Amino acid sequence: MTDKKIMTPDLCDEYPDLVQVLAPMLNTYGGIDAFGGEIVTVKCFEDNSIVKEQVGLPGNGKVMVVDGGGSMRNALLGDMLAEKAAENGWAGLVIYGCIRDVDFIRQTKLGVQAMNTNPRKTEKRGIGDLNIPVTFGGVTFMPGEYVYADNNGVIVSPKALSMP
């Protein structure tokens, strides 16, 4: 990826046969509104234990795609995990579920897209899967492929893309 700002409309125009576009369902919450990188997936339902473990590891510019089953009952990301993700070099998180501590997350140098907000935290039961294909919004996210997100939407590519 070049140093040019990610713009998903331009990537869609440049690579129309390569990218998949996520159905419009997520909102931008992070302090960085355009981000992209290699995909790491987490599949969890109302338990963010694996998200917590992963943000504690070096992100190396990757993007964590979290399939929370679309649950609106609690938040899979809050201020402490977002701060840890930013400190550890994650480019961002794409969350099929909710987040909390939005005012803090908006000021964190991290890309965050999620469905909505909910002030309730999850219980930590250690349940979930890491780096398996996850599907939501009409797109399958494969570990090792690439995701790009901005205020226009979220797209997925089997390979790294360069801005035109």
Coordinates of N, CA and C in Angstrom, one line a residue:
M1 N 0.8 -1.2 0.0 CA 0.0 0.0 0.0 C 0.9 1.2 0.0
T2 N 0.6 2.2 -0.8 CA 1.3 3.4 -0.9 C 0.9 4.3 0.3
D3 N 1.6 5.5 0.4 CA 1.2 6.4 1.4 C 0.0 7.3 1.1
K4 N -0.6 7.1 0.0 CA -1.8 7.8 -0.4 C -2.9 7.4 0.5
K5 N -3.8 8.3 0.8 CA -5.0 8.0 1.7 C -5.9 7.0 1.0
I6 N -6.3 6.0 1.7 CA -7.2 5.0 1.2 C -8.6 5.7 0.9
M7 N -9.0 5.4 -0.3 CA -10.4 5.9 -0.8 C -11.0 4.7 -1.5
T8 N -12.0 4.1 -0.8 CA -12.6 2.9 -1.3 C -13.3 3.1 -2.7
P9 N -13.9 4.3 -3.0 CA -14.5 4.4 -4.3 C -13.4 4.3 -5.4
D10 N -12.2 4.9 -5.2 CA -11.1 4.8 -6.1 C -10.7 3.4 -6.3
L11 N -10.6 2.6 -5.2 CA -10.1 1.2 -5.3 C -11.2 0.4 -6.0
C12 N -12.5 0.7 -5.8 CA -13.5 -0.1 -6.5 C -13.4 0.2 -8.0
D13 N -13.1 1.5 -8.4 CA -13.0 1.9 -9.8 C -11.8 1.2 -10.4
E14 N -10.7 1.2 -9.7 CA -9.5 0.7 -10.3 C -9.4 -0.9 -10.4
Y15 N -10.1 -1.5 -9.4 CA -10.1 -3.0 -9.3 C -11.5 -3.6 -9.3
P16 N -12.3 -3.3 -10.2 CA -13.7 -3.7 -10.2 C -14.0 -5.2 -10.1
D17 N -13.1 -6.0 -10.7 CA -13.2 -7.4 -10.8 C -12.6 -8.1 -9.6
L18 N -11.9 -7.3 -8.8 CA -11.1 -7.9 -7.7 C -11.7 -7.7 -6.3
V19 N -12.4 -6.6 -6.1 CA -12.9 -6.3 -4.8 C -14.3 -6.7 -4.6
Q20 N -14.6 -7.1 -3.3 CA -16.0 -7.3 -2.9 C -16.4 -6.2 -2.0
V21 N -17.6 -5.7 -2.0 CA -18.1 -4.6 -1.2 C -19.0 -5.1 -0.1
L22 N -18.7 -4.8 1.1 CA -19.6 -5.1 2.2 C -20.9 -4.3 2.1
A23 N -22.0 -5.0 2.4 CA -23.3 -4.3 2.4 C -23.2 -3.1 3.4
P24 N -23.8 -2.0 3.1 CA -23.8 -0.8 4.0 C -24.4 -1.1 5.3
M25 N -23.6 -1.3 6.4 CA -24.1 -1.7 7.7 C -23.3 -1.2 8.8
L26 N -22.1 -0.6 8.5 CA -21.2 -0.2 9.6 C -21.0 1.3 9.6
N27 N -20.6 1.8 10.8 CA -20.4 3.2 11.0 C -18.9 3.4 11.3
T28 N -18.4 4.6 11.0 CA -17.0 4.9 11.4 C -17.0 5.5 12.8
Y29 N -16.1 4.9 13.6 CA -16.0 5.4 15.0 C -14.6 5.8 15.4
G30 N -13.6 5.3 14.7 CA -12.2 5.5 15.2 C -11.6 6.8 14.8
G31 N -10.5 7.2 15.4 CA -9.8 8.4 15.2 C -9.2 8.5 13.8
I32 N -9.0 7.3 13.2 CA -8.5 7.2 11.8 C -9.7 6.7 11.0
D33 N -10.1 7.5 10.0 CA -11.4 7.1 9.3 C -11.1 6.4 8.0
A34 N -9.9 6.3 7.6 CA -9.5 5.5 6.4 C -8.4 4.6 6.7
F35 N -8.6 3.3 6.6 CA -7.5 2.3 7.0 C -7.6 1.1 6.2
G36 N -6.6 0.3 6.2 CA -6.6 -1.0 5.5 C -5.4 -1.8 5.9
G37 N -5.5 -3.1 5.6 CA -4.4 -4.0 5.9 C -4.8 -5.5 5.8
E38 N -3.8 -6.3 6.1 CA -4.1 -7.8 6.0 C -5.1 -8.1 7.1
I39 N -5.9 -9.1 6.8 CA -7.0 -9.5 7.6 C -6.6 -10.6 8.7
V40 N -7.0 -10.3 9.9 CA -6.9 -11.3 11.0 C -8.4 -11.4 11.4
T41 N -8.9 -12.6 11.5 CA -10.3 -12.8 11.8 C -10.5 -13.3 13.2
V42 N -11.6 -12.9 13.9 CA -12.1 -13.4 15.1 C -13.6 -13.6 15.0
K43 N -14.0 -14.8 15.4 CA -15.4 -15.1 15.4 C -15.8 -15.3 16.9
C44 N -16.7 -14.5 17.4 CA -17.1 -14.6 18.8 C -18.5 -14.1 18.9
F45 N -19.2 -14.5 19.9 CA -20.5 -14.1 20.2 C -20.7 -13.7 21.6
E46 N -20.8 -12.3 21.8 CA -21.0 -11.8 23.1 C -19.9 -12.1 24.1
D47 N -18.7 -12.4 23.6 CA -17.5 -12.7 24.4 C -16.3 -12.2 23.6
N48 N -15.6 -11.1 24.2 CA -14.5 -10.5 23.4 C -13.2 -11.0 24.0
S49 N -13.1 -12.2 24.6 CA -11.8 -12.7 25.1 C -10.7 -12.8 24.0
I50 N -11.1 -13.2 22.9 CA -10.0 -13.4 21.8 C -9.7 -12.0 21.3
V51 N -10.6 -11.1 21.2 CA -10.3 -9.7 20.8 C -9.3 -9.1 21.7
K52 N -9.5 -9.3 23.0 CA -8.6 -8.8 24.1 C -7.2 -9.4 23.9
E53 N -7.1 -10.7 23.7 CA -5.8 -11.4 23.5 C -5.1 -10.8 22.3
Q54 N -5.8 -10.7 21.2 CA -5.2 -10.2 19.9 C -4.7 -8.8 20.0
V55 N -5.4 -7.9 20.6 CA -5.0 -6.5 20.6 C -3.7 -6.4 21.5
G56 N -3.5 -7.3 22.4 CA -2.3 -7.3 23.2 C -1.0 -7.8 22.4
L57 N -1.2 -8.3 21.2 CA -0.1 -8.8 20.4 C 0.2 -7.7 19.3
P58 N 1.4 -7.8 18.8 CA 1.8 -6.8 17.7 C 0.8 -7.0 16.5
G59 N 0.3 -5.8 16.1 CA -0.7 -5.8 15.0 C 0.0 -5.7 13.6
N60 N 1.2 -5.1 13.6 CA 2.0 -5.0 12.3 C 1.1 -4.4 11.2
G61 N 0.3 -3.4 11.5 CA -0.5 -2.8 10.4 C -1.7 -3.6 9.9
K62 N -2.0 -4.7 10.6 CA -3.1 -5.6 10.2 C -4.5 -5.0 10.7
V63 N -5.5 -5.6 10.1 CA -6.9 -5.2 10.5 C -7.6 -6.4 11.1
M64 N -8.1 -6.3 12.3 CA -8.9 -7.4 12.9 C -10.4 -7.3 12.4
V65 N -10.9 -8.3 11.8 CA -12.3 -8.4 11.4 C -12.9 -9.3 12.4
V66 N -13.9 -8.7 13.2 CA -14.5 -9.4 14.3 C -16.0 -9.7 13.9
D67 N -16.3 -11.0 13.8 CA -17.7 -11.4 13.5 C -18.3 -11.7 14.9
G68 N -19.1 -10.7 15.3 CA -19.8 -10.8 16.6 C -21.2 -11.3 16.4
G69 N -21.5 -11.9 15.3 CA -22.8 -12.4 15.0 C -23.9 -11.3 14.9
G70 N -23.5 -10.0 14.8 CA -24.4 -8.9 14.7 C -25.1 -8.6 16.0
S71 N -24.7 -9.2 17.1 CA -25.3 -8.9 18.4 C -25.3 -7.5 18.8
M72 N -26.4 -7.0 19.2 CA -26.5 -5.6 19.7 C -26.7 -5.5 21.2
R73 N -26.4 -6.7 21.9 CA -26.6 -6.7 23.3 C -25.5 -6.3 24.2
N74 N -24.3 -6.2 23.6 CA -23.1 -5.7 24.4 C -22.0 -5.3 23.4
A75 N -20.9 -4.7 23.9 CA -19.9 -4.2 23.1 C -18.7 -5.1 23.1
L76 N -18.1 -5.3 21.9 CA -17.0 -6.1 21.7 C -15.6 -5.4 21.8
L77 N -15.7 -4.0 21.8 CA -14.5 -3.2 21.9 C -14.9 -2.0 22.7
G78 N -13.9 -1.6 23.6 CA -14.1 -0.4 24.4 C -12.8 0.4 24.4
D79 N -12.7 1.4 25.3 CA -11.6 2.3 25.3 C -10.2 1.6 25.6
M80 N -10.2 0.7 26.6 CA -8.9 0.1 26.9 C -8.4 -0.9 25.8
L81 N -9.3 -1.6 25.2 CA -8.8 -2.5 24.1 C -8.5 -1.7 22.9
A82 N -9.2 -0.6 22.6 CA -8.8 0.2 21.4 C -7.5 0.9 21.7
E83 N -7.2 1.4 22.9 CA -5.9 2.0 23.1 C -4.8 0.9 23.0
K84 N -5.0 -0.3 23.5 CA -4.0 -1.3 23.4 C -3.8 -1.7 21.9
A85 N -4.8 -1.8 21.1 CA -4.7 -2.1 19.7 C -3.8 -1.0 19.0
A86 N -4.1 0.3 19.3 CA -3.4 1.4 18.7 C -1.9 1.3 19.1
E87 N -1.7 1.1 20.4 CA -0.3 1.0 20.9 C 0.5 -0.1 20.3
N88 N -0.2 -1.2 19.9 CA 0.5 -2.4 19.4 C 0.5 -2.5 17.9
G89 N 0.1 -1.4 17.2 CA 0.3 -1.3 15.8 C -0.8 -1.9 14.9
W90 N -2.0 -2.1 15.4 CA -3.1 -2.5 14.6 C -3.6 -1.3 13.8
A91 N -3.9 -1.5 12.5 CA -4.4 -0.5 11.7 C -5.9 -0.2 12.0
G92 N -6.6 -1.2 12.4 CA -8.0 -1.0 12.7 C -8.7 -2.3 13.0
L93 N -10.0 -2.1 13.3 CA -10.9 -3.2 13.6 C -12.2 -2.9 12.8
V94 N -12.8 -4.0 12.2 CA -14.0 -4.0 11.5 C -14.9 -5.0 12.3
I95 N -16.0 -4.5 12.9 CA -16.7 -5.2 13.9 C -18.2 -5.4 13.5
Y96 N -18.6 -6.6 13.3 CA -20.0 -7.0 13.1 C -20.6 -7.2 14.5
G97 N -20.9 -6.0 15.1 CA -21.4 -6.0 16.5 C -21.2 -4.5 16.9
C98 N -21.2 -4.4 18.3 CA -21.2 -3.0 18.9 C -19.9 -2.7 19.6
I99 N -19.7 -1.4 19.8 CA -18.5 -1.0 20.6 C -19.1 0.0 21.7
R100 N -18.2 0.4 22.6 CA -18.6 1.4 23.6 C -17.4 2.4 23.8
D101 N -17.6 3.3 24.7 CA -16.6 4.3 24.9 C -16.2 5.1 23.7
V102 N -17.3 5.5 22.9 CA -17.1 6.0 21.6 C -16.3 7.3 21.6
D103 N -16.5 8.2 22.6 CA -15.8 9.5 22.6 C -14.3 9.3 22.7
F104 N -13.9 8.3 23.5 CA -12.5 8.0 23.6 C -12.0 7.4 22.3
I105 N -12.7 6.4 21.8 CA -12.3 5.7 20.6 C -12.1 6.7 19.4
R106 N -13.0 7.7 19.3 CA -12.9 8.7 18.3 C -11.6 9.5 18.3
Q107 N -10.9 9.5 19.5 CA -9.7 10.2 19.7 C -8.5 9.3 19.7
T108 N -8.7 8.0 19.4 CA -7.6 7.0 19.4 C -7.1 6.9 18.0
K109 N -5.8 6.8 17.8 CA -5.2 6.6 16.4 C -5.4 5.2 16.0
L110 N -6.7 4.9 15.6 CA -7.1 3.5 15.2 C -8.3 3.6 14.3
G111 N -8.3 2.8 13.3 CA -9.5 2.8 12.5 C -10.5 1.8 13.1
V112 N -11.8 2.2 13.3 CA -12.8 1.4 13.9 C -14.1 1.5 13.1
Q113 N -14.6 0.4 12.6 CA -15.9 0.4 12.0 C -16.8 -0.6 12.8
A114 N -18.0 -0.3 13.1 CA -18.9 -1.2 13.8 C -20.3 -0.9 13.5
M115 N -21.2 -1.8 13.9 CA -22.6 -1.6 13.6 C -23.2 -0.5 14.4
N116 N -22.9 -0.5 15.7 CA -23.5 0.5 16.6 C -22.8 0.5 17.9
T117 N -23.4 1.2 18.9 CA -22.8 1.3 20.2 C -23.8 0.7 21.3
N118 N -23.1 0.2 22.3 CA -23.9 -0.3 23.5 C -23.0 -0.2 24.7
P119 N -23.4 0.4 25.8 CA -22.5 0.6 26.9 C -22.2 -0.7 27.7
R120 N -22.9 -1.8 27.5 CA -22.6 -3.0 28.2 C -21.4 -3.8 27.7
K121 N -20.5 -4.2 28.6 CA -19.4 -5.0 28.2 C -19.8 -6.5 28.1
T122 N -18.9 -7.3 27.5 CA -19.2 -8.7 27.4 C -18.6 -9.4 28.6
E123 N -19.1 -10.7 28.7 CA -18.5 -11.6 29.7 C -17.3 -12.2 29.1
K124 N -16.3 -12.5 29.9 CA -15.1 -13.2 29.3 C -15.2 -14.7 29.7
R125 N -15.5 -15.5 28.7 CA -15.6 -16.9 28.9 C -14.6 -17.7 28.1
G126 N -13.7 -16.9 27.3 CA -12.7 -17.6 26.5 C -13.3 -18.3 25.3
I127 N -14.4 -17.9 24.8 CA -15.1 -18.6 23.7 C -14.9 -17.8 22.4
G128 N -14.6 -18.5 21.4 CA -14.4 -17.9 20.1 C -13.4 -18.6 19.2
D129 N -13.3 -18.2 18.0 CA -12.3 -18.7 17.0 C -11.5 -17.7 16.4
L130 N -10.2 -18.0 16.1 CA -9.2 -17.1 15.6 C -8.8 -17.6 14.2
N131 N -8.8 -16.7 13.2 CA -8.3 -16.9 11.9 C -9.0 -18.1 11.1
I132 N -10.3 -17.9 11.1 CA -11.2 -18.8 10.3 C -11.9 -17.9 9.4
P133 N -12.4 -18.4 8.2 CA -13.2 -17.5 7.3 C -14.5 -17.1 8.1
V134 N -14.8 -15.8 8.0 CA -16.1 -15.3 8.6 C -16.9 -14.6 7.5
T135 N -18.2 -14.7 7.5 CA -19.0 -14.1 6.5 C -20.1 -13.3 7.2
F136 N -20.2 -12.0 6.7 CA -21.3 -11.1 7.1 C -21.4 -10.0 6.0
G137 N -22.6 -9.5 5.9 CA -22.8 -8.4 4.9 C -22.5 -8.7 3.5
G138 N -22.7 -10.0 3.2 CA -22.5 -10.5 1.8 C -21.0 -10.7 1.4
V139 N -20.1 -10.7 2.3 CA -18.7 -10.8 2.0 C -18.1 -11.9 3.0
T140 N -17.2 -12.7 2.4 CA -16.4 -13.6 3.3 C -15.0 -13.0 3.4
F141 N -14.7 -12.9 4.7 CA -13.3 -12.3 5.1 C -12.4 -13.5 5.3
M142 N -11.3 -13.6 4.6 CA -10.4 -14.7 4.7 C -9.1 -14.2 5.4
P143 N -8.6 -14.9 6.4 CA -7.4 -14.5 7.0 C -6.3 -14.4 5.9
G144 N -5.5 -13.4 5.9 CA -4.4 -13.2 5.0 C -4.8 -12.4 3.7
E145 N -6.1 -12.2 3.5 CA -6.5 -11.3 2.4 C -6.5 -9.9 3.0
Y146 N -7.1 -9.0 2.2 CA -6.9 -7.5 2.6 C -8.3 -6.9 2.7
V147 N -8.4 -6.0 3.7 CA -9.6 -5.2 3.8 C -9.2 -3.7 3.9
Y148 N -10.1 -2.9 3.3 CA -9.9 -1.4 3.2 C -11.2 -0.8 3.6
A149 N -11.2 0.2 4.5 CA -12.4 0.9 5.0 C -12.2 2.4 5.1
D150 N -13.3 3.1 4.8 CA -13.3 4.5 4.9 C -14.7 4.9 5.2
N151 N -15.0 6.2 5.1 CA -16.4 6.7 5.4 C -17.4 6.3 4.3
N152 N -16.9 5.7 3.2 CA -17.7 5.3 2.1 C -18.1 3.8 2.2
G153 N -17.4 3.0 3.0 CA -17.7 1.6 3.1 C -16.5 0.8 3.4
V154 N -16.7 -0.5 3.2 CA -15.7 -1.5 3.5 C -15.6 -2.4 2.3
I155 N -14.3 -2.7 1.8 CA -14.1 -3.6 0.7 C -13.1 -4.6 1.0
V156 N -13.1 -5.7 0.3 CA -12.2 -6.9 0.6 C -11.5 -7.2 -0.7
S157 N -10.2 -7.6 -0.7 CA -9.5 -8.0 -1.8 C -8.6 -9.2 -1.5
P158 N -8.4 -10.1 -2.4 CA -7.5 -11.3 -2.1 C -6.1 -10.9 -2.1
K159 N -5.7 -9.7 -2.5 CA -4.3 -9.2 -2.5 C -4.3 -7.8 -2.1
A160 N -3.1 -7.3 -1.7 CA -2.9 -5.9 -1.4 C -3.1 -5.0 -2.6
L161 N -3.8 -3.9 -2.4 CA -4.1 -3.0 -3.5 C -3.3 -1.7 -3.3
S162 N -3.0 -1.0 -4.4 CA -2.4 0.3 -4.3 C -3.4 1.3 -4.8
M163 N -3.3 2.5 -4.2 CA -4.2 3.6 -4.6 C -3.8 4.0 -6.0
P164 N -4.8 4.2 -6.9 CA -4.5 4.7 -8.3 C -3.9 6.1 -8.2

